[in-house]
């Protein structure tokens, strides 16, 4: 037992342990020099290797522990049992029957097993002590303090990295867990999930008619305001009629002159053969002037554009069009049915997935991101065109579900769902696609 008289030996042993060059030297000190502080007959030092196996490193009085002697085989079995079922101080009767025979042959009556554990709880090994006398609490306490110091020294000498051989052995020991993890990972990879992609979206009217300029001219005035509901036949806008009205006045004067010339030629035709020959020409000129007047009157009538059916007059800013020259057929506005709403999704080519009619679409508008709208896919374009953001995209059109209300022109993000595929395909689809484009395979 330790006493003030052998404290210098305790300090000397601790210092020598700190100066040990390797684990072999340190375990030799533990097995042979601890005897000066706590008396015992024999000590067996066991250490865990990096793979968790318990190995005999040093025995009191023995220089070599590599040979597989009967004693070594028995004491290793004993150490593995005590590592799994810790017993501080014990005798032969505390052990299983198969360990009794070796005890009677090689060990005295009383034994002690103390672990080599760091302050963080890392188990580095254990030491078995044996002697004829029982172990006292004071001796066990002193050895416990020493063992904490031994464990600290051992931890500083252990390599911090696994060798290739150790890594291979560790994998072999964990092959069952690795196999289970692989099966679980394979099952997860084969788990069917629904493909989806996000793309910019806008609420549109599925039934919308283009309101175009009926002829060349200049926009004069609008009779309704942008986004105003209108009825069938209600005036929408008018083109400037100054040019056509002046041409109509000129055409009226030309008809009057042509009719007067034709009347004079008819009166002279009774006694003048030349006037009789000119009469047919002058009457044809009258009909030409009348046709021109009829065309101008029709053109004047077309300058006022009316609503073809009830709807909403969709237009940006009136000031962008008033006074602007337009050509025949140029789009000015839209006449949309507010009861037939849908969503237009600009699906970028890089994010395109296989889509089928009826696929669900969920729309998250910027005005109400917490209240998504549900829609069903109706149409997908075959060719990609430039989106309003200048990105090559496919136009995907969907119809809002019954009971979904919104406003034409609202924008946001739509999540378009495709067919079900394994989770591995969902994860690797983009990387594999990019790799194929990069490698050209």
Coordinates of N, CA and C in Angstrom, one line a residue, residues 213-222 237-240 303 315 317-328 330-333:
X213 N -55.5 46.1 -84.2 CA -55.9 47.3 -85.0 C -56.6 46.9 -86.2
X214 N -57.8 47.4 -86.6 CA -58.5 47.0 -87.8 C -57.9 47.5 -89.1
X215 N -57.1 48.5 -89.0 CA -56.5 49.1 -90.2 C -55.3 50.0 -89.7
X216 N -54.6 50.5 -90.7 CA -53.5 51.4 -90.4 C -54.1 52.7 -89.9
X217 N -53.4 53.3 -89.0 CA -53.9 54.6 -88.4 C -53.2 54.9 -87.1
X218 N -53.8 55.8 -86.4 CA -53.2 56.3 -85.1 C -54.3 56.1 -84.1
X219 N -53.9 55.6 -82.9 CA -54.9 55.4 -81.9 C -55.3 56.8 -81.3
X220 N -56.7 57.0 -81.4 CA -57.2 58.3 -81.0 C -57.6 58.3 -79.5
X221 N -58.4 57.3 -79.1 CA -59.0 57.3 -77.7 C -59.4 56.0 -77.3
X222 N -59.5 55.7 -76.0 CA -60.0 54.5 -75.5 C -61.3 54.8 -74.7
X237 N -62.0 51.0 -78.2 CA -61.2 52.2 -78.6 C -61.5 52.6 -80.0
X238 N -60.9 53.7 -80.4 CA -61.1 54.2 -81.8 C -59.8 54.7 -82.3
X239 N -59.7 54.6 -83.7 CA -58.5 55.2 -84.4 C -58.9 56.5 -84.9
X240 N -57.9 57.3 -85.1 CA -58.1 58.7 -85.6 C -58.7 58.6 -87.0
X303 N -63.0 51.9 -87.8 CA -62.2 52.6 -86.9 C -62.6 52.5 -85.4
X315 N -55.2 45.4 -70.6 CA -54.3 46.4 -71.3 C -53.4 46.9 -70.2
X317 N -51.0 50.3 -70.1 CA -51.2 51.7 -69.9 C -51.7 52.3 -71.1
X318 N -52.8 53.1 -70.9 CA -53.5 53.8 -72.1 C -52.5 54.8 -72.8
X319 N -51.7 55.4 -72.0 CA -50.8 56.5 -72.6 C -49.7 55.9 -73.5
X320 N -49.5 54.5 -73.3 CA -48.5 53.9 -74.2 C -49.1 53.8 -75.7
X321 N -50.4 53.9 -75.8 CA -51.0 53.7 -77.2 C -51.6 54.9 -77.8
X322 N -52.1 55.8 -77.0 CA -52.8 57.0 -77.5 C -51.7 57.8 -78.3
X323 N -52.1 58.1 -79.6 CA -51.2 58.8 -80.5 C -50.2 58.0 -81.2
X324 N -50.2 56.7 -81.0 CA -49.2 55.8 -81.5 C -49.7 55.2 -82.9
X325 N -48.9 55.3 -84.0 CA -49.3 54.7 -85.2 C -49.3 53.2 -85.1
X326 N -50.2 52.6 -85.7 CA -50.4 51.1 -85.7 C -50.6 50.7 -87.1
X327 N -50.3 49.4 -87.4 CA -50.6 48.8 -88.7 C -51.7 47.8 -88.5
X328 N -52.3 47.4 -89.6 CA -53.4 46.4 -89.6 C -53.0 45.1 -89.0
X330 N -52.1 44.7 -85.8 CA -51.2 44.8 -84.7 C -52.0 44.7 -83.4
X331 N -51.4 43.8 -82.4 CA -52.1 43.6 -81.2 C -52.0 44.8 -80.3
X332 N -53.2 45.1 -79.7 CA -53.3 46.3 -78.8 C -53.7 45.8 -77.4
X333 N -54.6 44.9 -77.3 CA -55.1 44.5 -76.0 C -55.7 43.0 -76.1

